[in-house]
mmCIF file of C-alpha atoms and ligand atoms in Angstrom:
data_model
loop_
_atom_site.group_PDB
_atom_site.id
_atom_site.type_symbol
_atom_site.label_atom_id
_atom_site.label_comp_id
_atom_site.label_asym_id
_atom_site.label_seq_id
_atom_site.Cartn_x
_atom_site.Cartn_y
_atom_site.Cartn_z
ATOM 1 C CA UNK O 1283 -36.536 -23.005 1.862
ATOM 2 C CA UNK O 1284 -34.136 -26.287 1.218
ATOM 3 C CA UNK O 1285 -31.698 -26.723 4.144
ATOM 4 C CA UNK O 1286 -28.580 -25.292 4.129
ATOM 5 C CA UNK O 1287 -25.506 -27.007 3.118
ATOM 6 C CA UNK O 1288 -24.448 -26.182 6.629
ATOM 7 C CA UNK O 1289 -27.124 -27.921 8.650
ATOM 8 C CA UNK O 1290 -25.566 -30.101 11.390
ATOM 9 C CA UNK O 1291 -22.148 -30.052 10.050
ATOM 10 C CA UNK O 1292 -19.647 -28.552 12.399
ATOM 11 C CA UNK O 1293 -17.590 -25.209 11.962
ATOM 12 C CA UNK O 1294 -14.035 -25.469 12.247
ATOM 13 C CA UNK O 1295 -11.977 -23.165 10.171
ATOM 14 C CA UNK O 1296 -13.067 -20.769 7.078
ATOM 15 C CA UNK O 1297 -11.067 -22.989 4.745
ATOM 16 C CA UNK O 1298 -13.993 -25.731 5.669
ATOM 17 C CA UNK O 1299 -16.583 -23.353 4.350
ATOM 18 C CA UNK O 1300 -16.775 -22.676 0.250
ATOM 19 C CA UNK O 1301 -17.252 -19.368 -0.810
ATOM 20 C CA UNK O 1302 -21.110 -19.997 -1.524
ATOM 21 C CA UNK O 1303 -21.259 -21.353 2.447
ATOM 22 C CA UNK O 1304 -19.305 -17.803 3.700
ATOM 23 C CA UNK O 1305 -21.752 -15.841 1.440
ATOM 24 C CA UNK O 1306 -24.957 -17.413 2.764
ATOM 25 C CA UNK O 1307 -24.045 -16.603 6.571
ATOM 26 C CA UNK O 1308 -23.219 -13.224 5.320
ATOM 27 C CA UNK O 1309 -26.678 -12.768 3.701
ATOM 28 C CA UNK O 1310 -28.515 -14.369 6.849
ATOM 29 C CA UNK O 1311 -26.586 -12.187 9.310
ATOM 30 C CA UNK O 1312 -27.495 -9.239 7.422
ATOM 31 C CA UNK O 1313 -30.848 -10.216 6.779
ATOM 32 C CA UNK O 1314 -31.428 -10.865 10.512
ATOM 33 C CA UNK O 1315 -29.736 -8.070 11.624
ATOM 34 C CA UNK O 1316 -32.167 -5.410 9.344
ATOM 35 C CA UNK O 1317 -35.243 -7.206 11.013
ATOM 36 C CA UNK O 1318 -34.325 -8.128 14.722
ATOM 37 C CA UNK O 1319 -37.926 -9.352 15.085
ATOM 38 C CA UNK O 1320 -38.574 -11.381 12.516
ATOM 39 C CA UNK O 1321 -38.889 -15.361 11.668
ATOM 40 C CA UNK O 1322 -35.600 -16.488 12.899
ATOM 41 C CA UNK O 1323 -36.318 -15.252 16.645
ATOM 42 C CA UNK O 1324 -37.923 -18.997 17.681
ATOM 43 C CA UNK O 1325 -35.665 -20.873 14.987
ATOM 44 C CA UNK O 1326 -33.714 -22.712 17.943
ATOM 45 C CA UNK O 1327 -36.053 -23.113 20.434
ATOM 46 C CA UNK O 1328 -35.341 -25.892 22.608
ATOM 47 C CA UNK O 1329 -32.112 -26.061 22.146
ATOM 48 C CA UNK O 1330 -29.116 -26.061 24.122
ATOM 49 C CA UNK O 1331 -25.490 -24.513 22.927
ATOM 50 C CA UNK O 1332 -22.949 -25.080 25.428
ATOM 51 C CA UNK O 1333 -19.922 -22.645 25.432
ATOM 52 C CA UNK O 1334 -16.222 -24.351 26.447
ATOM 53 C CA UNK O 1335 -13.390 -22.004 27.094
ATOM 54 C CA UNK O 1336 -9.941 -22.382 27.265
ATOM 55 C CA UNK O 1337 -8.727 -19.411 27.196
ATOM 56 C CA UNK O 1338 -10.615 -15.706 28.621
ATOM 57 C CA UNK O 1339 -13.383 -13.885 26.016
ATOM 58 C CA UNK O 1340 -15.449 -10.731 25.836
ATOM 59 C CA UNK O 1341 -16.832 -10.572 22.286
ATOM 60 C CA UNK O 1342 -16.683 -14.122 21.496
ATOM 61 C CA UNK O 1343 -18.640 -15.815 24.565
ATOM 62 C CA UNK O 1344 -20.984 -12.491 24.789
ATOM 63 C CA UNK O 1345 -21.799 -12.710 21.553
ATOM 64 C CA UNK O 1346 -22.485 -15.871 21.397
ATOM 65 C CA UNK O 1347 -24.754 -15.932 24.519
ATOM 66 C CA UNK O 1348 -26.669 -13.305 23.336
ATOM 67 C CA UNK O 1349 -27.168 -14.677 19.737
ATOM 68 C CA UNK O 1350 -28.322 -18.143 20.968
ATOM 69 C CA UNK O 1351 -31.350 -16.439 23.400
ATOM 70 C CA UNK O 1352 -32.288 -14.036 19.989
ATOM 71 C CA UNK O 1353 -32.770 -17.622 18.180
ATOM 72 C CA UNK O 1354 -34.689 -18.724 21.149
ATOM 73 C CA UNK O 1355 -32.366 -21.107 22.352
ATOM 74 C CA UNK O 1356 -30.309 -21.485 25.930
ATOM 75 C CA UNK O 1357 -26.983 -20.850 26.672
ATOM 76 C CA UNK O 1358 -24.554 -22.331 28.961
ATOM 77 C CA UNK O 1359 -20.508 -20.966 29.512
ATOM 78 C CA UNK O 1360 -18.272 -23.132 31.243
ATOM 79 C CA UNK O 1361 -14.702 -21.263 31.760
ATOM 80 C CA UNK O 1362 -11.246 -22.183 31.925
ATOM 81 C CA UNK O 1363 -10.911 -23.331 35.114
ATOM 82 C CA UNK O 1364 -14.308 -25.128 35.436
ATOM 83 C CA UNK O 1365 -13.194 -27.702 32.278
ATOM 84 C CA UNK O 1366 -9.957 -28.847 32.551
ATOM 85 C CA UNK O 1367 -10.326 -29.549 29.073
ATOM 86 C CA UNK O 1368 -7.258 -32.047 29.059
ATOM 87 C CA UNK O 1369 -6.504 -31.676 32.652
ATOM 88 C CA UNK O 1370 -9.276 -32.934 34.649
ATOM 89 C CA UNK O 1371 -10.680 -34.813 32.235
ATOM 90 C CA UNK O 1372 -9.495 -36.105 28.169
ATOM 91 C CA UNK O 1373 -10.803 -33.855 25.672
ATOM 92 C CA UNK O 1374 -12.611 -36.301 24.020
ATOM 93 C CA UNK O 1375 -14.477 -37.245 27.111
ATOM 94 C CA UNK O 1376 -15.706 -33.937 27.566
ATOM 95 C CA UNK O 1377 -16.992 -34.220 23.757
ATOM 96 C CA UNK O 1378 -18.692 -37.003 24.429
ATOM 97 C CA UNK O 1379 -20.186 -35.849 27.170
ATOM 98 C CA UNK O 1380 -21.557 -32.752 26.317
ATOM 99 C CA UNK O 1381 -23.151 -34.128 23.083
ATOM 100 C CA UNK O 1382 -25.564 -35.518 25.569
ATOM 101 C CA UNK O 1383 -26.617 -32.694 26.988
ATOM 102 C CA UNK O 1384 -26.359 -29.758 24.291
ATOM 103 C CA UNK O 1385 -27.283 -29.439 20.585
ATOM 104 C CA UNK O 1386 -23.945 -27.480 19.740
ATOM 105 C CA UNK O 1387 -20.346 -27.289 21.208
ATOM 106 C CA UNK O 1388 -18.655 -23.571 20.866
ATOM 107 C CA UNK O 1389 -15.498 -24.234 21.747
ATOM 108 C CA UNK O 1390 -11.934 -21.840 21.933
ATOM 109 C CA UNK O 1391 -9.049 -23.604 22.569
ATOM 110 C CA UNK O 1392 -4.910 -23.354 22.592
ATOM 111 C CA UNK O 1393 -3.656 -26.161 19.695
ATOM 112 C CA UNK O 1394 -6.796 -26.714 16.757
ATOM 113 C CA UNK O 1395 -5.665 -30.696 17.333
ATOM 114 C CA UNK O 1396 -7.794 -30.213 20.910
ATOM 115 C CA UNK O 1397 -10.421 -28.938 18.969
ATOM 116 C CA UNK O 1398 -10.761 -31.581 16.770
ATOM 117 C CA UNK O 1399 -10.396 -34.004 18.370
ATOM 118 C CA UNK O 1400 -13.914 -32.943 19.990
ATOM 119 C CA UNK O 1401 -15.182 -32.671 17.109
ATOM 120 C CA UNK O 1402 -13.860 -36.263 15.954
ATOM 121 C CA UNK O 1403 -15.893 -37.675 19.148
ATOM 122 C CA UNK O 1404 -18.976 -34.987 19.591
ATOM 123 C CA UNK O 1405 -21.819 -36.305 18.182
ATOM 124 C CA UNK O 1406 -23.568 -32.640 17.862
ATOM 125 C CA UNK O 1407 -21.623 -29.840 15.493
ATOM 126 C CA UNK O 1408 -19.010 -28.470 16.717
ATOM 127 C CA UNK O 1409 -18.373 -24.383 16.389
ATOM 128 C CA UNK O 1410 -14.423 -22.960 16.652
ATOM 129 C CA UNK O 1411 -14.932 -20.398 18.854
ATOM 130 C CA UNK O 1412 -10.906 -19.369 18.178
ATOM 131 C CA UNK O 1413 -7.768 -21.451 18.488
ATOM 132 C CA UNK O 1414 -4.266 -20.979 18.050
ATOM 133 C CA UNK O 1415 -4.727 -22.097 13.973
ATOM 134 C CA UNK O 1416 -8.042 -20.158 13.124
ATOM 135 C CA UNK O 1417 -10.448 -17.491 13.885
ATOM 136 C CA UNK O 1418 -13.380 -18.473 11.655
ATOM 137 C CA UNK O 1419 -16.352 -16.284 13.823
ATOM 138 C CA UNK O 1420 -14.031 -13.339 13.748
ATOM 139 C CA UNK O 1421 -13.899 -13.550 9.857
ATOM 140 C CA UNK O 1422 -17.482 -14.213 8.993
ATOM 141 C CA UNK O 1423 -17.841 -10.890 11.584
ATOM 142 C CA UNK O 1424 -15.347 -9.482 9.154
ATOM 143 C CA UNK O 1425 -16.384 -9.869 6.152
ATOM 144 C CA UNK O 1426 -19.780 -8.801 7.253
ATOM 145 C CA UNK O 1427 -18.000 -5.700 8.632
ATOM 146 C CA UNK O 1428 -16.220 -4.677 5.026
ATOM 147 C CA UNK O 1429 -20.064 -5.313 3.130
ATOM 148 C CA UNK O 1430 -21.543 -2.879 5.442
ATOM 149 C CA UNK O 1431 -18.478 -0.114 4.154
ATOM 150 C CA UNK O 1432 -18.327 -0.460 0.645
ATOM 151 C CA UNK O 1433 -18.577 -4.230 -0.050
ATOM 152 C CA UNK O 1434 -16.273 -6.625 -0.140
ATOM 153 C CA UNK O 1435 -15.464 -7.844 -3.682
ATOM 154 C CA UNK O 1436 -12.816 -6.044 -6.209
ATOM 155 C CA UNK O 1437 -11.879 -4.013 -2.672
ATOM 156 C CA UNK O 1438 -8.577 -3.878 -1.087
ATOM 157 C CA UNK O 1439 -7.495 -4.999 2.471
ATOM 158 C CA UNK O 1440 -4.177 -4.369 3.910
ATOM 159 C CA UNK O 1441 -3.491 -6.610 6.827
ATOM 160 C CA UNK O 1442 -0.192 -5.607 9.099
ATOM 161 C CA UNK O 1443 1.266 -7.381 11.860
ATOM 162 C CA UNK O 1444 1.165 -10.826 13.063
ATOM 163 C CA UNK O 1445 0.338 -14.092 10.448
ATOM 164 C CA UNK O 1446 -1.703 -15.592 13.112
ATOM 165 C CA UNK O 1447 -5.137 -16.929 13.830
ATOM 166 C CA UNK O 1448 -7.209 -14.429 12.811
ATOM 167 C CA UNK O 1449 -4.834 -13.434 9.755
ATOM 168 C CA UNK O 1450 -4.979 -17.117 8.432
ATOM 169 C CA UNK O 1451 -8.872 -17.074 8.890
ATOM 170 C CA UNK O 1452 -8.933 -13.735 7.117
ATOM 171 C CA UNK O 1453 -7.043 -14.106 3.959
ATOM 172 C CA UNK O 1454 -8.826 -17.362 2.912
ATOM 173 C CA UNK O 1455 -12.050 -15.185 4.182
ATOM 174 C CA UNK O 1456 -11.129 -12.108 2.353
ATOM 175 C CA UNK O 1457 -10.282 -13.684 -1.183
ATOM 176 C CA UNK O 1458 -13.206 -16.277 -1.324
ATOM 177 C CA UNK O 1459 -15.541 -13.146 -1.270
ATOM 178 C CA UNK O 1460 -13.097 -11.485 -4.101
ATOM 179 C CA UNK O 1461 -11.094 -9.294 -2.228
ATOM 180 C CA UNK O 1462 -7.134 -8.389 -3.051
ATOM 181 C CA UNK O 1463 -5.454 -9.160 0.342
ATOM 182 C CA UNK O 1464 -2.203 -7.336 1.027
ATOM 183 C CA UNK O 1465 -0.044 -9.200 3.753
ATOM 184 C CA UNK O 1466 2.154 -7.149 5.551
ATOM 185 C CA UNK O 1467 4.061 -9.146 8.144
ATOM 186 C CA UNK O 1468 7.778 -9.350 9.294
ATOM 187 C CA UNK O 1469 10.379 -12.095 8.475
ATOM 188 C CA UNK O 1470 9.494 -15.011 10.472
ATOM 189 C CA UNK O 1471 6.139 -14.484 11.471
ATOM 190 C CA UNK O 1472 4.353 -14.696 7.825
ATOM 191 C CA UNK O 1473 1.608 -16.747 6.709
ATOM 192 C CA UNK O 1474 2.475 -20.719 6.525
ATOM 193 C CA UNK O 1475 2.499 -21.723 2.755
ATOM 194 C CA UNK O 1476 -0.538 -24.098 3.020
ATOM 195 C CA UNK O 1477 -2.439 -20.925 4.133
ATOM 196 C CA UNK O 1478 -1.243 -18.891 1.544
ATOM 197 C CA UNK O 1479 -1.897 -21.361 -1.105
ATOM 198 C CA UNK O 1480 -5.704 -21.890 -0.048
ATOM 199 C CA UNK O 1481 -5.983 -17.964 0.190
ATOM 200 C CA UNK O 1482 -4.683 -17.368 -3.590
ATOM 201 C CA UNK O 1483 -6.730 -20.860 -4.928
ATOM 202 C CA UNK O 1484 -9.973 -18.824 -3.180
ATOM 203 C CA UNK O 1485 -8.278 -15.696 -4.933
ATOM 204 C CA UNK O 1486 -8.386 -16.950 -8.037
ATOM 205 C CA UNK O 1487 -11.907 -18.376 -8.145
ATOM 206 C CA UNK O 1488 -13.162 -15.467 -7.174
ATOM 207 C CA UNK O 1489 -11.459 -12.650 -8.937
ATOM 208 C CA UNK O 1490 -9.280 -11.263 -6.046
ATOM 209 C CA UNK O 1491 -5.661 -11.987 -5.161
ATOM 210 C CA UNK O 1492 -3.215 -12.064 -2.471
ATOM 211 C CA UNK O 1493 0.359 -10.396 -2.219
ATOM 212 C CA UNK O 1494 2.812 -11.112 1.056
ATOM 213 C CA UNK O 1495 5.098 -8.216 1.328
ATOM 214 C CA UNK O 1496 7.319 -7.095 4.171
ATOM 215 C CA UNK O 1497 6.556 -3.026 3.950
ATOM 216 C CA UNK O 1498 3.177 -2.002 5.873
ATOM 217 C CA UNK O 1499 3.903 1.458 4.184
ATOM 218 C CA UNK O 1500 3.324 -0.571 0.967
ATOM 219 C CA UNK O 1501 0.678 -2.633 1.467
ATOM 220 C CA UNK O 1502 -1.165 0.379 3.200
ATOM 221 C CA UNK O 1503 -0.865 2.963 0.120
ATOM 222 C CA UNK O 1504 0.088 0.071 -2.950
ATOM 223 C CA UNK O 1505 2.948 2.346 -4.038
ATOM 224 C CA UNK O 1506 5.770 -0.391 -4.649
ATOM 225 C CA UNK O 1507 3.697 -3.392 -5.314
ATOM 226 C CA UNK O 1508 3.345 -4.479 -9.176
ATOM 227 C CA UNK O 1509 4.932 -2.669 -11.866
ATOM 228 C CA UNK O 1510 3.060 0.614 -11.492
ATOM 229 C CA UNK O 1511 1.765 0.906 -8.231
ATOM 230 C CA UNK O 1512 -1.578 -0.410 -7.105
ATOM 231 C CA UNK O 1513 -4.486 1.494 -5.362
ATOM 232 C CA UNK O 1514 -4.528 2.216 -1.499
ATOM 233 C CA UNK O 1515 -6.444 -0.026 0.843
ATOM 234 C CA UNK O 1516 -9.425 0.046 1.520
ATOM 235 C CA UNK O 1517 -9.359 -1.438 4.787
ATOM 236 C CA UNK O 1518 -6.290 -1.820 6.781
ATOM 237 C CA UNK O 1519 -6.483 -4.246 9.870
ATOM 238 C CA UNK O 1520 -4.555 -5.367 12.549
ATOM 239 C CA UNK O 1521 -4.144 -8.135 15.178
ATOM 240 C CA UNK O 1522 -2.475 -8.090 18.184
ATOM 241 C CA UNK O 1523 1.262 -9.057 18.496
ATOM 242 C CA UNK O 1524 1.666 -11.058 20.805
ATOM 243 C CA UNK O 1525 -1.800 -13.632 20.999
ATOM 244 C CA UNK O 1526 -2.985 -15.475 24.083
ATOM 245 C CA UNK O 1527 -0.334 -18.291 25.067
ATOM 246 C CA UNK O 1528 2.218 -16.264 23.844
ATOM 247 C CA UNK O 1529 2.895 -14.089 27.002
ATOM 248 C CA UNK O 1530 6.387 -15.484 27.629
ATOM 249 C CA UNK O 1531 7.523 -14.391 23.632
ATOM 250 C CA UNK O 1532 6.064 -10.698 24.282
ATOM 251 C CA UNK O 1533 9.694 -9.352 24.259
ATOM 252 C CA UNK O 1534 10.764 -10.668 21.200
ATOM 253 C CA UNK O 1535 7.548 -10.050 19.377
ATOM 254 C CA UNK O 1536 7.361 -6.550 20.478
ATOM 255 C CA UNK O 1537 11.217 -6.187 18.548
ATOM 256 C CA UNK O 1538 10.229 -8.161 15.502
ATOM 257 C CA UNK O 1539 6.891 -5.727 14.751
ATOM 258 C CA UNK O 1540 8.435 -2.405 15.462
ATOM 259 C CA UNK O 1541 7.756 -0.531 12.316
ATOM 260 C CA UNK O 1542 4.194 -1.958 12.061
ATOM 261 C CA UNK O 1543 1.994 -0.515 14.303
ATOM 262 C CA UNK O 1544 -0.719 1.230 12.402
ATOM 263 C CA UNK O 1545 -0.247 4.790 13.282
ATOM 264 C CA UNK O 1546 -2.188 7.756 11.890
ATOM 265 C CA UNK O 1547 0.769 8.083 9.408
ATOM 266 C CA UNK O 1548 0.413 5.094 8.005
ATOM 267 C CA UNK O 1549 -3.268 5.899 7.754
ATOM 268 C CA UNK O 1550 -2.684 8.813 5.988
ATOM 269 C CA UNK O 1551 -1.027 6.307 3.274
ATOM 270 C CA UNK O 1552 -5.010 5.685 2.413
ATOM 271 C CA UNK O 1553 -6.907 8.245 3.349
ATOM 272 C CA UNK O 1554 -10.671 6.936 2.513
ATOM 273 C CA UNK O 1555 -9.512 3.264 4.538
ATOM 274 C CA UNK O 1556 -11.113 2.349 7.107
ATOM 275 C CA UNK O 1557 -9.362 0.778 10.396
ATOM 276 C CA UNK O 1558 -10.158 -1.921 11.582
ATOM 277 C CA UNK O 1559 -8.944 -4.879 14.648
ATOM 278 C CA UNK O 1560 -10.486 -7.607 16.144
ATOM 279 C CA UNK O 1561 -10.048 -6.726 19.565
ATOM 280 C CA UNK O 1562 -8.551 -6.638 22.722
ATOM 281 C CA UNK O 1563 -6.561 -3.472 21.225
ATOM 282 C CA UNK O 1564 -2.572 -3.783 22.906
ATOM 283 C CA UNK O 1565 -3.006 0.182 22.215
ATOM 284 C CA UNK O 1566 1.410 1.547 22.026
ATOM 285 C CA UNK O 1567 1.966 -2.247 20.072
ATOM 286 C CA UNK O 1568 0.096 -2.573 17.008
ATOM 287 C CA UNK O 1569 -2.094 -0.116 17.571
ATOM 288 C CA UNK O 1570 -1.177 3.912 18.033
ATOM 289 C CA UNK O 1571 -4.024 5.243 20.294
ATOM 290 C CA UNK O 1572 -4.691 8.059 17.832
ATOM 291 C CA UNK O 1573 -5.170 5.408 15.002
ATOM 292 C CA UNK O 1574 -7.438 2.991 17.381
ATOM 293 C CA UNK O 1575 -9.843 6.625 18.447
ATOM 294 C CA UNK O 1576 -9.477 8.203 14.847
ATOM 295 C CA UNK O 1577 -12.468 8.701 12.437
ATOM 296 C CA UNK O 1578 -11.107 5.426 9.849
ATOM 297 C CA UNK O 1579 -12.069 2.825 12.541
ATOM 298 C CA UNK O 1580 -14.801 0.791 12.417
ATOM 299 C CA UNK O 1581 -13.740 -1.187 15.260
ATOM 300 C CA UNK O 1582 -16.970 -1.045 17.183
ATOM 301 C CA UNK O 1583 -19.354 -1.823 14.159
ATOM 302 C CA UNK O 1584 -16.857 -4.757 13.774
ATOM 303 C CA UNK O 1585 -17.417 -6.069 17.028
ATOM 304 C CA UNK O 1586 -21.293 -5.932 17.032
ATOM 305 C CA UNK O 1587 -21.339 -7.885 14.127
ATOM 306 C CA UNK O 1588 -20.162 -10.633 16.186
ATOM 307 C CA UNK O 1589 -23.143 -11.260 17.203
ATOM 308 C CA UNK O 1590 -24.927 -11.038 13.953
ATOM 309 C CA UNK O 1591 -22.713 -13.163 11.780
ATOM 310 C CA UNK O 1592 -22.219 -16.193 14.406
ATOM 311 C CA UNK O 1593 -26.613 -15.790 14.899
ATOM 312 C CA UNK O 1594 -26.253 -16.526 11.180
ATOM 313 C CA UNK O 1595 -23.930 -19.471 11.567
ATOM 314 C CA UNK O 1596 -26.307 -21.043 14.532
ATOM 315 C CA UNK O 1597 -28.924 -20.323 12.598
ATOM 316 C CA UNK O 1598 -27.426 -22.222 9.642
ATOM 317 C CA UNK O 1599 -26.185 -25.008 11.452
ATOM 318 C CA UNK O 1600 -29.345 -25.723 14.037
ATOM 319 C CA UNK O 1601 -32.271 -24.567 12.440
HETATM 320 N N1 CP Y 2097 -12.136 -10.783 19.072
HETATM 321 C C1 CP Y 2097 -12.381 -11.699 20.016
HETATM 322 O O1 CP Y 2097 -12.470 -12.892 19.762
HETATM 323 O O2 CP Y 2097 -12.537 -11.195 21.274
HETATM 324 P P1 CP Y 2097 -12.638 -12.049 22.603
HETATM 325 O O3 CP Y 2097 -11.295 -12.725 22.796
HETATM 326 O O4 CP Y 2097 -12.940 -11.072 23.690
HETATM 327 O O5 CP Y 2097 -13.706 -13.078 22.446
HETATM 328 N N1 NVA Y 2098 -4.733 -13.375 17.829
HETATM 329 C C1 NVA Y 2098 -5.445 -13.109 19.043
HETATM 330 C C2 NVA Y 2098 -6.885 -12.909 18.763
HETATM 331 C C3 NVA Y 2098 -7.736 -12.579 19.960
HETATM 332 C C4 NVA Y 2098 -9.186 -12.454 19.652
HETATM 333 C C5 NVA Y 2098 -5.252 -14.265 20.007
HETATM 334 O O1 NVA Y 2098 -5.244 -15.425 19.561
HETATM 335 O O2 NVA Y 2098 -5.084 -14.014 21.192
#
């Protein structure tokens, strides 16, 4: 088997993967996942991934732990307090410095400039474990996610709420495997233009497309959009409102998304959809608690797949 394209390079954002590169994790991940045992269980042995947190994780530095030992490799966490990534010591220090000891740096961080700016001085690949600009893991974890119910290409997915991390991560995501991506997000917190235009140039390579609107109701059931209506989402998703680092806006945000919480209602908009969010659920915000416990959500198949899709990325990168 050549290399892949992906071997030693680092891992940033989704918009530094092509569509072929997203498609290849996919196929590992769900390769490995169908046969836990097989081949790729001693692929990293020997090596060393270190973890470096800025801010607190459940699914991300789990997930990652546990997908490292499955390739047969260690696994070292350092948390927020222990780095100081800035603080205590220059980021690029720290890069530096932990290129010497580890084969891989997974890294979630506040401002994407932080992150690379270890990557511009690491020396081993470096793996975006989330920042305040992207949410690449989450979107590979995703996509793998939507393949599992129904597939992912020609389908529909209605994102509402927040045009954050993850939502910037998923659009480009979403349309380089050929899905149509409906936007729903209010005035003032939509997706940046740049992000928008590398979602519909993905789009449009790949058959899909990508609509901003300002309605959830619409995006949701496609009544409104385009001349005659369009079909109802397959998959509608959410994000929390108000993302880490963003405690002290809460009040405002909370004002600006009324209206867009994905309630059974708006469910009912598309009744085959299914629900999902990357997690930790704010249930009463974006989330009803009736939507997050109802039968559409495959919230919990979503997070497990953490695990398989970022084994896939390792596996990718290191092997
Ligand atoms: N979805 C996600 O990244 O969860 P954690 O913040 O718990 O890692
Ligand atoms: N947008 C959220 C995602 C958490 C996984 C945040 O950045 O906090």
């Amino acid at each position: 088997m050549p290399p892949s394209t992906l071997h030693g390079r680092s891992l940033l954002t989704i918009a530094g993967l092509s569509a072929a590169e997203i498609a290849a994790i996919l196929d590992t991940a769900r390769a490995q996942k169908a046969d836990p045992a097989g081949p790729h269980g001693h692929a990293l042995a020997g090596k060393t991934v270190v973890l470096v947190f800025e801010k607190p994780s459940l699914r991300t530095r789990v997930s990652f732990e546990v997908a490292a030992r499955r390739l047969g490799a260690t696994s070292l966490y350092l948390s927020p307090a222990e780095v100081g990534l800035g603080t205590r010591e220059p980021a690029k220090d720290v890069a530096r410095v932990l290129s010497r000891y580890a084969d891989a740096i997974v890294c979630r961080t506040f401002g994407q400039d932080v992150l690379d700016e270890i990557d511009r001085y690491a020396s081993v690949p470096v793996i975006n474990a989330l920042s305040d600009w992207e949410h690449p893991c989450q979107t590979l974890a995703d996509l793998l996610t939507i393949r599992e119910h129904g597939g992912t290409a020609g389908r529909t997915l209605a994102y509402v709420g927040d045009g954050n991390n993850v939502a910037r991560s998923l659009a480009a995501g979403a349309a380089s495997e050929g899905m149509h991506v409906r936007l729903a997000t209010p005035p003032g917190y939509v997706l940046d233009d740049a992000s928008l235009a590398l979602a519909r140039e993905r789009a449009a390579a790949s058959g899909g497309s990508v609509i901003v609107t300002a309605d959830p109701l619409a995006a949701v059931s496609g009544r409104g959009l385009g001349d005659a209506g369009l079909p109802p989402a397959d998959i509608v998703y959410t994000d929390v409102w108000t993302s880490m680092g963003q405690e002290a806006e809460s009040q405002r945000r909370n004002a600006a998304f009324a209206g867009y919480q994905i309630t059974t209602d708006l469910l009912a908009a598309a009744p085959a959809a299914r629900l999902m969010h990357d997690l930790p659920a704010h249930r009463g915000e974006e989330i009803s608690d009736a939507a997050f416990e109802s039968a559409a959500s495959v919230i919990f198949d979503q997070a497990e797949n953490r695990l398989h899709a970022q084994q896939a990325a390792l596996f990718h990168i290191l092997a």
